Amino acid sequence: MTVPRLTTALSGPLSALERQLIARATDIEQWLRAQWQDHAPPFYGSVDLRNSGFKLAPVDTNLFPGGFNNLNPEFHALCVQAAMAAVENICPDARGALLIPENHTRNQFYLQNVATLARILRHAGMHVRIGSLLPGLNAPMEVDLPNGKKLKLEPLLRKGNRLMVEGFDPCVVLLNNDLSSGIPDILRGLEQAMLPPLHAGWAVRRKSHHFEAYREVAEDFAKVHGLDPWLINPYFEMCGKINFQDRQGEECLAGYVSEILSDIRVKYQEYGIKEEPFVIVKADAGTYGMGIMTVKDASEVRGLNRKQRNKMAVVKEGLQVHEVLVQEGVHTFETVRDAAAEPVVYMIDRYVVGGFYRVHTERGKDQNLNAPGMQFEPLAFADPCSSPDPDAPDCPPNRFYAYGVVARLALLAAAIELERTESLLEEAPAVQRSVAAS
Amino acid sequence: MTVPRLTTALSGPLSALERQLIARATDIEQWLRAQWQDHAPPFYGSVDLRNSGFKLAPVDTNLFPGGFNNLNPEFHALCVQAAMAAVENICPDARGALLIPENHTRNQFYLQNVATLARILRHAGMHVRIGSLLPGLNAPMEVDLPNGKKLKLEPLLRKGNRLMVEGFDPCVVLLNNDLSSGIPDILRGLEQAMLPPLHAGWAVRRKSHHFEAYREVAEDFAKVHGLDPWLINPYFEMCGKINFQDRQGEECLAGYVSEILSDIRVKYQEYGIKEEPFVIVKADAGTYGMGIMTVKDASEVRGLNRKQRNKMAVVKEGLQVHEVLVQEGVHTFETVRDAAAEPVVYMIDRYVVGGFYRVHTERGKDQNLNAPGMQFEPLAFADPCSSPDPDAPDCPPNRFYAYGVVARLALLAAAIELERTESLLEEAPAVQRSVAAS
C-alpha cells in the first residue's frame, strides 16, 4: 500500500459517533439492505464529506462522479464487482454501453477518469464506446492521456429513438456529464436505458431536494440507531428568487444565515463545542464549487460588492444562480501535512468502492475545498470502508467504515430525491448558454 | 502486497489459452452474466485448478470451502461485497445466519476459516452464531484461535421446523460442513433457507454429476468463444459397483483407465505435447483427497495390494467407496521454489473473491496435492482475478483472470448439477459411520 498515513484520519482517536457506527455495523448493514429493497440506488455517485470529529456529514452528492482515477488502484476489483452487480440489477442483458463524458478535452485528470470508468465497465462485461456532446465534433477524435494511451471520442448519432455512435448501437447510455448547460435534445426520449436518468443532471436537480431527502433519511437512521440526527445532518434552508446582481433576495439570505447560525450555536453549547459556527452559501443547482461563500455573520451577505456578487451569480457553463442554499458549515478537522483534507467517498450501485481525500494547502478548515481552479491533491483511501473492527477501535478501517455509512445515507437520499423529481424533467430547460451579466 | 512472486504464475509467458481468454474478456463476462440469469449460483464455492500451460482445468469443486483464512486479507472487502450481493439475491430480509462448520475442534486452520467466514457475513450485515453438529455438545464451547481470539460453538436446537441455538432464531442456515457422514435428521425439512442446500453435501453429491455438467458448460463455452473444449475440460468416466476389498469392478476401472489414457495420447499428439499422460482415480463422492491414485497404465489398477485397496476403499468419515471417477490428469507446471503449486479459486455468489496456491514440496507435478495430512503452504493470490489487461499480455493479473474464468465455469456446472440432483435428496442416507473393513 503506497498511501501515506493521514495525520488525523489514520492516527487520531475515533470520535463517539464513529464508535457508535462501528458498534452497530451489522445492524446498519441490515438497515441499509432493507432501504435498498425499497429504493433503487443510482448507478454511481460520490459524496463529499466533512468530518469535524464531533460531526460527520455529507456536504455534496455528485451523481456524475469524475474522480475514478483518484481511487486506490487496488480497489479496481471492487469497482468491477459492483459494476457487475449494478448491470445485473438494472439491465442484465446489456452488452454495449455508450459513455457520455463532460466536454473537457484538455483536463487530463478528467480524461483519466473517463478511461478508468470505461475500463471498469469493460471488465464488468460491457463493450464501451465514448460518445461526445462536443459541439461541432463530426468525426472521431483521439485525445492523449497522461499514461501515454489514447481515448477516442466519437460523435453521437441519433436514429429514431436510439442513441449510438458509428457502428455501435448500445443497450445503455451512461452519463458522466452533469448537464449543467441544460438537456440536449439528442438525449431526450431515448428508448435505451439512461443511467443516471436525465433528471439527475443539474438542469433539473436542486441541492435542496437532495438535502430534504437526506434530512429524512438521517432522521430515520438516527432514530433506529439511537443517534442525534444533527451529528450526521447539517442544517440548511433554501432561498428562491435570488438575483445577486439586482440585490434581490438579500434579506431572505441574511435571515436564514442568522437563523442557522443561531441553531448551530444551540447545538455547540449542548455538546460543549468551542469552535466558531459558520454557514456555507451556495447555488442550489450546479457544481464545481463556483458561487460558494463561507459566512460567519448575516451582515456578510448584505451589501456584497460587485466582485462578490458576480462570483456568486454564475456557476458552471454560465448557469445563472436564482436559488441559493444556506447550509450549516462543518469544520474539517482532518489534515494531511497541515493542510485541510476532505474525504470523498465513491460508490457504484449500493456499494462503497473507495475514495480519496481532497487536500488543499491554502484553505482553512471552514472553507470549501472544491473551488474553481483548485489544484487539490487526491490521496486515495488505504481501505475500502467495509471492514470495521470493533475490537480495535482506533484502527484505520474503522474511520473509513464511518465514512462509508454516511456516504451511503447520502446515496439513499439521492435515490429518494430522484424518485421524487422525475416529473420535473418535462419543465427542464433545453441546452442554453446564458451569458453572465456583467 | 506481501505475496512473493511465483516462479511460473507470475513471470512465465502466457499460454495461447490464457491469451484467448483475455482477448475475449468482455464477451466472456457477458456470456457468464447471461448464464447466471438462468442458473442461480451456489452461495459459495472453491475450485481446485491444474494449469499445465497448454491446458487449464478444474479438478475439484468444493461447495463448502474451508480456506477463507488463506485468502489475501486485502480482498476482504471483495468478499464482503459479494456476500452482500448473495444475501440480497437469496434472502434480502435475512438478519441472522447460523453457520454450521465441520466437527474439527483442533484444526486451527479450519477454525480460522470459520472465524473469517463469520467476519465476512457480519460485515455484510448478518448476525452470525456458530451451531455445531459435534456429538455430545450440550453447552457452548469456546475454542482458541491462532490469533488469540476465541470461537464459540453452540449446540443446535430444533423447534418444530426451525433450527436455532439458544436465544437465536436465524433466517438462514449456512452450511460449511460437507455432510460426508450423511444428513443429520436435525437438518432435514427445515423451513429456513439452507445454503448451500442439503443435497450439495457428499451424502448425495457425486463428482461424476458435477463433471457431466461441467462437460456441457465447457462445450457451450468453447463453442461460443472458439476454443477446443479439451483445453479446459479433463476427460472422465465413472465406474459404479466398485468394491476394492472384494476386487469387484477392477476390470471396469482398468478399461476406463486405458481408454482415457489413449484419448489423452491422441490429444497430446495433436498439440505436440511430450509429457506422459496420466489419469487420477478417485472416489466419486467425498473429499479431502483420501482414496486417490495417480495411474499411468491400466495394469496399475489391477491386482492392487491390500494396503492400496484399503487406502482406496474409504474416504472421510469412514464413507465406503463404491463409485469411482477416472479422470484425465492435468500436469501442474506452476511451481513455487521448485515445489508444485495448484491454484485454488474462491467464489461467493457469482463473484471471484480471491484464491491461493496449494504448494507441496514433496509431490510431483502429476500427483494430487490435496492429500490426507498434507501440510500445504497456502500462498494468497496477489490479484483478485478481475483485471485482465490485453495491452500487457504477460502481466500477472492476466493469469489470475484465466483462473477466474475457468473457476466460474466450474461454479456454473455446480449450479446446474444442484438443479439436477435435488430429487436425489430423498434417497440420501441418514448419518452413518460405517466402519472400514480391514
PDB file of C-alpha atoms in Angstrom, chain A residues 43-257:
ATOM      1  CA  PHE A  43     -25.816   3.762 -10.945  1.00  0.00           C
ATOM      2  CA  TYR A  44     -22.967   5.573  -9.219  1.00  0.00           C
ATOM      3  CA  GLY A  45     -22.228   8.540  -7.024  1.00  0.00           C
ATOM      4  CA  SER A  46     -19.608  10.306  -4.969  1.00  0.00           C
ATOM      5  CA  VAL A  47     -20.175  12.128  -1.714  1.00  0.00           C
ATOM      6  CA  ASP A  48     -18.048  14.928  -0.267  1.00  0.00           C
ATOM      7  CA  LEU A  49     -17.920  14.544   3.488  1.00  0.00           C
ATOM      8  CA  ARG A  50     -16.725  16.851   6.223  1.00  0.00           C
ATOM      9  CA  ASN A  51     -15.506  15.342   9.463  1.00  0.00           C
ATOM     10  CA  SER A  52     -15.274  17.666  12.425  1.00  0.00           C
ATOM     11  CA  GLY A  53     -14.682  14.889  14.916  1.00  0.00           C
ATOM     12  CA  PHE A  54     -17.958  15.566  16.684  1.00  0.00           C
ATOM     13  CA  LYS A  55     -19.907  15.595  13.420  1.00  0.00           C
ATOM     14  CA  LEU A  56     -19.595  13.694  10.132  1.00  0.00           C
ATOM     15  CA  ALA A  57     -21.830  14.899   7.328  1.00  0.00           C
ATOM     16  CA  PRO A  58     -22.217  14.967   3.560  1.00  0.00           C
ATOM     17  CA  VAL A  59     -21.896  18.415   2.028  1.00  0.00           C
ATOM     18  CA  ASP A  60     -22.311  17.466  -1.632  1.00  0.00           C
ATOM     19  CA  THR A  61     -23.576  14.411  -3.501  1.00  0.00           C
ATOM     20  CA  ASN A  62     -22.380  14.057  -7.069  1.00  0.00           C
ATOM     21  CA  LEU A  63     -24.348  11.780  -9.382  1.00  0.00           C
ATOM     22  CA  PHE A  64     -21.773  12.073 -12.203  1.00  0.00           C
ATOM     23  CA  PRO A  65     -18.574  11.339 -10.302  1.00  0.00           C
ATOM     24  CA  GLY A  66     -15.433  12.466 -12.081  1.00  0.00           C
ATOM     25  CA  GLY A  67     -12.590  11.075  -9.995  1.00  0.00           C
ATOM     26  CA  PHE A  68     -12.491   7.312 -10.523  1.00  0.00           C
ATOM     27  CA  ASN A  69      -8.861   7.793 -11.499  1.00  0.00           C
ATOM     28  CA  ASN A  70      -8.143   9.002  -7.962  1.00  0.00           C
ATOM     29  CA  LEU A  71      -9.226   5.778  -6.271  1.00  0.00           C
ATOM     30  CA  ASN A  72      -6.671   3.319  -4.983  1.00  0.00           C
ATOM     31  CA  PRO A  73      -5.897   1.049  -7.972  1.00  0.00           C
ATOM     32  CA  GLU A  74      -6.023  -1.897  -5.582  1.00  0.00           C
ATOM     33  CA  PHE A  75      -9.784  -1.398  -5.313  1.00  0.00           C
ATOM     34  CA  HIS A  76     -10.297  -1.840  -9.043  1.00  0.00           C
ATOM     35  CA  ALA A  77     -11.717  -5.337  -8.485  1.00  0.00           C
ATOM     36  CA  LEU A  78     -14.225  -3.879  -6.057  1.00  0.00           C
ATOM     37  CA  CYS A  79     -15.372  -1.416  -8.715  1.00  0.00           C
ATOM     38  CA  VAL A  80     -15.680  -4.192 -11.280  1.00  0.00           C
ATOM     39  CA  GLN A  81     -17.685  -6.393  -8.940  1.00  0.00           C
ATOM     40  CA  ALA A  82     -20.017  -3.532  -8.014  1.00  0.00           C
ATOM     41  CA  ALA A  83     -20.486  -2.618 -11.680  1.00  0.00           C
ATOM     42  CA  MET A  84     -21.332  -6.262 -12.412  1.00  0.00           C
ATOM     43  CA  ALA A  85     -23.985  -6.193  -9.693  1.00  0.00           C
ATOM     44  CA  ALA A  86     -25.324  -2.863 -10.983  1.00  0.00           C
ATOM     45  CA  VAL A  87     -25.609  -4.122 -14.541  1.00  0.00           C
ATOM     46  CA  GLU A  88     -27.281  -7.283 -13.296  1.00  0.00           C
ATOM     47  CA  ASN A  89     -29.843  -5.302 -11.322  1.00  0.00           C
ATOM     48  CA  ILE A  90     -30.553  -2.689 -13.945  1.00  0.00           C
ATOM     49  CA  CYS A  91     -30.138  -4.321 -17.352  1.00  0.00           C
ATOM     50  CA  PRO A  92     -28.770  -7.879 -17.212  1.00  0.00           C
ATOM     51  CA  ASP A  93     -28.887  -8.317 -20.969  1.00  0.00           C
ATOM     52  CA  ALA A  94     -26.852  -5.207 -21.675  1.00  0.00           C
ATOM     53  CA  ARG A  95     -23.857  -5.786 -23.918  1.00  0.00           C
ATOM     54  CA  GLY A  96     -22.917  -2.335 -25.069  1.00  0.00           C
ATOM     55  CA  ALA A  97     -22.683   0.901 -23.101  1.00  0.00           C
ATOM     56  CA  LEU A  98     -22.254   4.361 -24.554  1.00  0.00           C
ATOM     57  CA  LEU A  99     -20.424   6.588 -22.104  1.00  0.00           C
ATOM     58  CA  ILE A 100     -21.121  10.322 -22.439  1.00  0.00           C
ATOM     59  CA  PRO A 101     -18.469  12.416 -20.690  1.00  0.00           C
ATOM     60  CA  GLU A 102     -18.156  16.107 -19.969  1.00  0.00           C
ATOM     61  CA  ASN A 103     -16.853  18.242 -22.813  1.00  0.00           C
ATOM     62  CA  HIS A 104     -13.409  18.670 -21.255  1.00  0.00           C
ATOM     63  CA  THR A 105     -10.823  17.685 -23.821  1.00  0.00           C
ATOM     64  CA  ARG A 106      -7.782  19.143 -22.109  1.00  0.00           C
ATOM     65  CA  ASN A 107      -8.409  18.271 -18.476  1.00  0.00           C
ATOM     66  CA  GLN A 108      -6.097  15.292 -18.202  1.00  0.00           C
ATOM     67  CA  PHE A 109      -7.399  14.318 -14.790  1.00  0.00           C
ATOM     68  CA  TYR A 110     -10.940  14.177 -16.052  1.00  0.00           C
ATOM     69  CA  LEU A 111      -9.993  12.235 -19.177  1.00  0.00           C
ATOM     70  CA  GLN A 112      -8.182   9.735 -16.992  1.00  0.00           C
ATOM     71  CA  ASN A 113     -11.407   9.364 -15.036  1.00  0.00           C
ATOM     72  CA  VAL A 114     -13.294   8.559 -18.248  1.00  0.00           C
ATOM     73  CA  ALA A 115     -10.671   5.982 -19.218  1.00  0.00           C
ATOM     74  CA  THR A 116     -10.863   4.391 -15.752  1.00  0.00           C
ATOM     75  CA  LEU A 117     -14.649   4.212 -15.908  1.00  0.00           C
ATOM     76  CA  ALA A 118     -14.517   2.604 -19.345  1.00  0.00           C
ATOM     77  CA  ARG A 119     -12.045   0.046 -18.033  1.00  0.00           C
ATOM     78  CA  ILE A 120     -14.293  -0.814 -15.085  1.00  0.00           C
ATOM     79  CA  LEU A 121     -17.264  -1.300 -17.405  1.00  0.00           C
ATOM     80  CA  ARG A 122     -15.261  -3.444 -19.812  1.00  0.00           C
ATOM     81  CA  HIS A 123     -14.061  -5.678 -17.020  1.00  0.00           C
ATOM     82  CA  ALA A 124     -17.659  -5.957 -15.872  1.00  0.00           C
ATOM     83  CA  GLY A 125     -18.589  -7.299 -19.302  1.00  0.00           C
ATOM     84  CA  MET A 126     -19.752  -4.285 -21.292  1.00  0.00           C
ATOM     85  CA  HIS A 127     -18.452  -3.139 -24.636  1.00  0.00           C
ATOM     86  CA  VAL A 128     -17.867   0.567 -24.179  1.00  0.00           C
ATOM     87  CA  ARG A 129     -17.598   3.434 -26.654  1.00  0.00           C
ATOM     88  CA  ILE A 130     -17.376   7.080 -25.767  1.00  0.00           C
ATOM     89  CA  GLY A 131     -19.893   9.405 -27.366  1.00  0.00           C
ATOM     90  CA  SER A 132     -19.236  13.098 -27.037  1.00  0.00           C
ATOM     91  CA  LEU A 133     -21.580  16.084 -26.821  1.00  0.00           C
ATOM     92  CA  LEU A 134     -18.747  18.362 -28.009  1.00  0.00           C
ATOM     93  CA  PRO A 135     -20.280  20.950 -30.350  1.00  0.00           C
ATOM     94  CA  GLY A 136     -19.020  20.568 -33.880  1.00  0.00           C
ATOM     95  CA  LEU A 137     -17.496  17.124 -33.431  1.00  0.00           C
ATOM     96  CA  ASN A 138     -18.070  15.444 -36.796  1.00  0.00           C
ATOM     97  CA  ALA A 139     -15.519  12.680 -36.757  1.00  0.00           C
ATOM     98  CA  PRO A 140     -13.855  10.522 -34.091  1.00  0.00           C
ATOM     99  CA  MET A 141     -11.206  12.413 -32.148  1.00  0.00           C
ATOM    100  CA  GLU A 142      -8.359  10.877 -30.188  1.00  0.00           C
ATOM    101  CA  VAL A 143      -7.155  12.649 -27.093  1.00  0.00           C
ATOM    102  CA  ASP A 144      -3.914  11.811 -25.298  1.00  0.00           C
ATOM    103  CA  LEU A 145      -3.954  10.502 -21.770  1.00  0.00           C
ATOM    104  CA  PRO A 146      -1.251  11.154 -19.160  1.00  0.00           C
ATOM    105  CA  ASN A 147      -0.342   7.448 -19.160  1.00  0.00           C
ATOM    106  CA  GLY A 148       0.509   7.548 -22.870  1.00  0.00           C
ATOM    107  CA  LYS A 149      -2.671   5.837 -24.003  1.00  0.00           C
ATOM    108  CA  LYS A 150      -5.368   7.468 -26.071  1.00  0.00           C
ATOM    109  CA  LEU A 151      -9.066   7.991 -25.571  1.00  0.00           C
ATOM    110  CA  LYS A 152     -11.351   8.015 -28.590  1.00  0.00           C
ATOM    111  CA  LEU A 153     -14.297  10.410 -28.505  1.00  0.00           C
ATOM    112  CA  GLU A 154     -16.943   9.804 -31.167  1.00  0.00           C
ATOM    113  CA  PRO A 155     -19.777  11.987 -32.447  1.00  0.00           C
ATOM    114  CA  LEU A 156     -23.221  10.966 -31.228  1.00  0.00           C
ATOM    115  CA  LEU A 157     -25.760   9.755 -33.766  1.00  0.00           C
ATOM    116  CA  ARG A 158     -29.479   9.585 -33.255  1.00  0.00           C
ATOM    117  CA  LYS A 159     -31.580   7.066 -35.170  1.00  0.00           C
ATOM    118  CA  GLY A 160     -35.247   7.317 -34.243  1.00  0.00           C
ATOM    119  CA  ASN A 161     -35.283   6.975 -30.501  1.00  0.00           C
ATOM    120  CA  ARG A 162     -31.885   5.296 -30.256  1.00  0.00           C
ATOM    121  CA  LEU A 163     -28.609   6.967 -29.454  1.00  0.00           C
ATOM    122  CA  MET A 164     -25.452   5.487 -30.974  1.00  0.00           C
ATOM    123  CA  VAL A 165     -22.047   6.105 -32.408  1.00  0.00           C
ATOM    124  CA  GLU A 166     -20.932   4.881 -35.830  1.00  0.00           C
ATOM    125  CA  GLY A 167     -21.370   1.096 -35.964  1.00  0.00           C
ATOM    126  CA  PHE A 168     -22.371   0.738 -32.314  1.00  0.00           C
ATOM    127  CA  ASP A 169     -25.938   0.551 -31.042  1.00  0.00           C
ATOM    128  CA  PRO A 170     -25.663   0.376 -27.241  1.00  0.00           C
ATOM    129  CA  CYS A 171     -28.217  -1.042 -24.788  1.00  0.00           C
ATOM    130  CA  VAL A 172     -27.347   1.501 -22.132  1.00  0.00           C
ATOM    131  CA  VAL A 173     -26.332   5.137 -22.151  1.00  0.00           C
ATOM    132  CA  LEU A 174     -24.164   6.010 -19.168  1.00  0.00           C
ATOM    133  CA  LEU A 175     -23.985   9.718 -18.415  1.00  0.00           C
ATOM    134  CA  ASN A 176     -20.827  11.154 -16.899  1.00  0.00           C
ATOM    135  CA  ASN A 177     -21.930  14.643 -17.862  1.00  0.00           C
ATOM    136  CA  ASP A 178     -23.897  16.625 -15.290  1.00  0.00           C
ATOM    137  CA  LEU A 179     -25.953  18.521 -17.909  1.00  0.00           C
ATOM    138  CA  SER A 180     -25.250  21.882 -16.256  1.00  0.00           C
ATOM    139  CA  SER A 181     -25.959  23.631 -19.519  1.00  0.00           C
ATOM    140  CA  GLY A 182     -29.375  22.026 -19.980  1.00  0.00           C
ATOM    141  CA  ILE A 183     -30.615  18.842 -21.588  1.00  0.00           C
ATOM    142  CA  PRO A 184     -29.563  18.418 -25.220  1.00  0.00           C
ATOM    143  CA  ASP A 185     -32.434  17.336 -27.460  1.00  0.00           C
ATOM    144  CA  ILE A 186     -30.395  14.396 -28.699  1.00  0.00           C
ATOM    145  CA  LEU A 187     -30.652  12.825 -25.221  1.00  0.00           C
ATOM    146  CA  ARG A 188     -34.383  13.243 -24.747  1.00  0.00           C
ATOM    147  CA  GLY A 189     -36.929  10.465 -25.178  1.00  0.00           C
ATOM    148  CA  LEU A 190     -34.446   7.654 -25.803  1.00  0.00           C
ATOM    149  CA  GLU A 191     -35.714   4.101 -25.752  1.00  0.00           C
ATOM    150  CA  GLN A 192     -32.434   2.888 -24.281  1.00  0.00           C
ATOM    151  CA  ALA A 193     -31.855   2.857 -20.552  1.00  0.00           C
ATOM    152  CA  MET A 194     -30.159   6.091 -19.440  1.00  0.00           C
ATOM    153  CA  LEU A 195     -28.059   5.919 -16.290  1.00  0.00           C
ATOM    154  CA  PRO A 196     -28.374   8.001 -14.208  1.00  0.00           C
ATOM    155  CA  PRO A 197     -31.636   9.427 -15.591  1.00  0.00           C
ATOM    156  CA  LEU A 198     -31.704  12.842 -17.281  1.00  0.00           C
ATOM    157  CA  HIS A 199     -33.334  14.498 -14.287  1.00  0.00           C
ATOM    158  CA  ALA A 200     -30.226  13.683 -12.228  1.00  0.00           C
ATOM    159  CA  GLY A 201     -28.462  16.436 -14.203  1.00  0.00           C
ATOM    160  CA  TRP A 202     -28.165  19.979 -12.895  1.00  0.00           C
ATOM    161  CA  ALA A 203     -30.716  21.181 -15.433  1.00  0.00           C
ATOM    162  CA  VAL A 204     -33.312  19.678 -13.093  1.00  0.00           C
ATOM    163  CA  ARG A 205     -31.534  18.806  -9.883  1.00  0.00           C
ATOM    164  CA  ARG A 206     -31.523  21.022  -6.794  1.00  0.00           C
ATOM    165  CA  LYS A 207     -29.331  20.561  -3.757  1.00  0.00           C
ATOM    166  CA  SER A 208     -32.300  21.493  -1.577  1.00  0.00           C
ATOM    167  CA  HIS A 209     -34.269  18.489  -2.906  1.00  0.00           C
ATOM    168  CA  HIS A 210     -31.326  16.308  -2.078  1.00  0.00           C
ATOM    169  CA  PHE A 211     -30.844  17.638   1.425  1.00  0.00           C
ATOM    170  CA  GLU A 212     -34.584  17.450   2.130  1.00  0.00           C
ATOM    171  CA  ALA A 213     -34.428  13.752   1.317  1.00  0.00           C
ATOM    172  CA  TYR A 214     -31.182  13.451   3.263  1.00  0.00           C
ATOM    173  CA  ARG A 215     -32.772  15.057   6.319  1.00  0.00           C
ATOM    174  CA  GLU A 216     -35.499  12.388   6.294  1.00  0.00           C
ATOM    175  CA  VAL A 217     -33.002   9.577   5.757  1.00  0.00           C
ATOM    176  CA  ALA A 218     -30.754  10.887   8.527  1.00  0.00           C
ATOM    177  CA  GLU A 219     -33.691  11.204  10.920  1.00  0.00           C
ATOM    178  CA  ASP A 220     -34.910   7.665  10.184  1.00  0.00           C
ATOM    179  CA  PHE A 221     -31.414   6.298  10.511  1.00  0.00           C
ATOM    180  CA  ALA A 222     -30.683   8.219  13.713  1.00  0.00           C
ATOM    181  CA  LYS A 223     -33.920   7.052  15.311  1.00  0.00           C
ATOM    182  CA  VAL A 224     -33.261   3.381  14.586  1.00  0.00           C
ATOM    183  CA  HIS A 225     -29.650   3.524  15.699  1.00  0.00           C
ATOM    184  CA  GLY A 226     -30.061   5.825  18.710  1.00  0.00           C
ATOM    185  CA  LEU A 227     -28.163   8.898  17.479  1.00  0.00           C
ATOM    186  CA  ASP A 228     -28.824  12.601  17.479  1.00  0.00           C
ATOM    187  CA  PRO A 229     -29.527  13.198  13.755  1.00  0.00           C
ATOM    188  CA  TRP A 230     -27.667  16.506  13.922  1.00  0.00           C
ATOM    189  CA  LEU A 231     -24.409  14.544  14.242  1.00  0.00           C
ATOM    190  CA  ILE A 232     -24.768  13.456  10.616  1.00  0.00           C
ATOM    191  CA  ASN A 233     -27.050  16.126   9.185  1.00  0.00           C
ATOM    192  CA  PRO A 234     -26.150  19.775   8.529  1.00  0.00           C
ATOM    193  CA  TYR A 235     -28.913  22.349   8.954  1.00  0.00           C
ATOM    194  CA  PHE A 236     -29.997  24.044   5.739  1.00  0.00           C
ATOM    195  CA  GLU A 237     -32.578  26.370   4.184  1.00  0.00           C
ATOM    196  CA  MET A 238     -33.226  27.421   0.615  1.00  0.00           C
ATOM    197  CA  CYS A 239     -33.796  30.952  -0.712  1.00  0.00           C
ATOM    198  CA  GLY A 240     -35.550  31.146  -4.085  1.00  0.00           C
ATOM    199  CA  LYS A 241     -35.855  34.201  -6.323  1.00  0.00           C
ATOM    200  CA  ILE A 242     -32.364  35.437  -5.676  1.00  0.00           C
ATOM    201  CA  ASN A 243     -30.749  37.840  -8.084  1.00  0.00           C
ATOM    202  CA  PHE A 244     -27.297  38.776  -6.892  1.00  0.00           C
ATOM    203  CA  GLN A 245     -26.767  41.496  -9.483  1.00  0.00           C
ATOM    204  CA  ASP A 246     -30.030  43.219  -8.580  1.00  0.00           C
ATOM    205  CA  ARG A 247     -29.576  42.556  -4.847  1.00  0.00           C
ATOM    206  CA  GLN A 248     -32.881  40.698  -4.864  1.00  0.00           C
ATOM    207  CA  GLY A 249     -33.439  38.259  -2.020  1.00  0.00           C
ATOM    208  CA  GLU A 250     -30.609  39.539   0.151  1.00  0.00           C
ATOM    209  CA  GLU A 251     -32.914  39.717   3.166  1.00  0.00           C
ATOM    210  CA  CYS A 252     -34.077  36.135   2.766  1.00  0.00           C
ATOM    211  CA  LEU A 253     -30.452  35.080   2.674  1.00  0.00           C
ATOM    212  CA  ALA A 254     -29.444  37.159   5.700  1.00  0.00           C
ATOM    213  CA  GLY A 255     -32.450  35.868   7.637  1.00  0.00           C
ATOM    214  CA  TYR A 256     -31.609  32.214   7.052  1.00  0.00           C
ATOM    215  CA  VAL A 257     -27.917  32.764   7.692  1.00  0.00           C
TER     216      VAL A 257
END
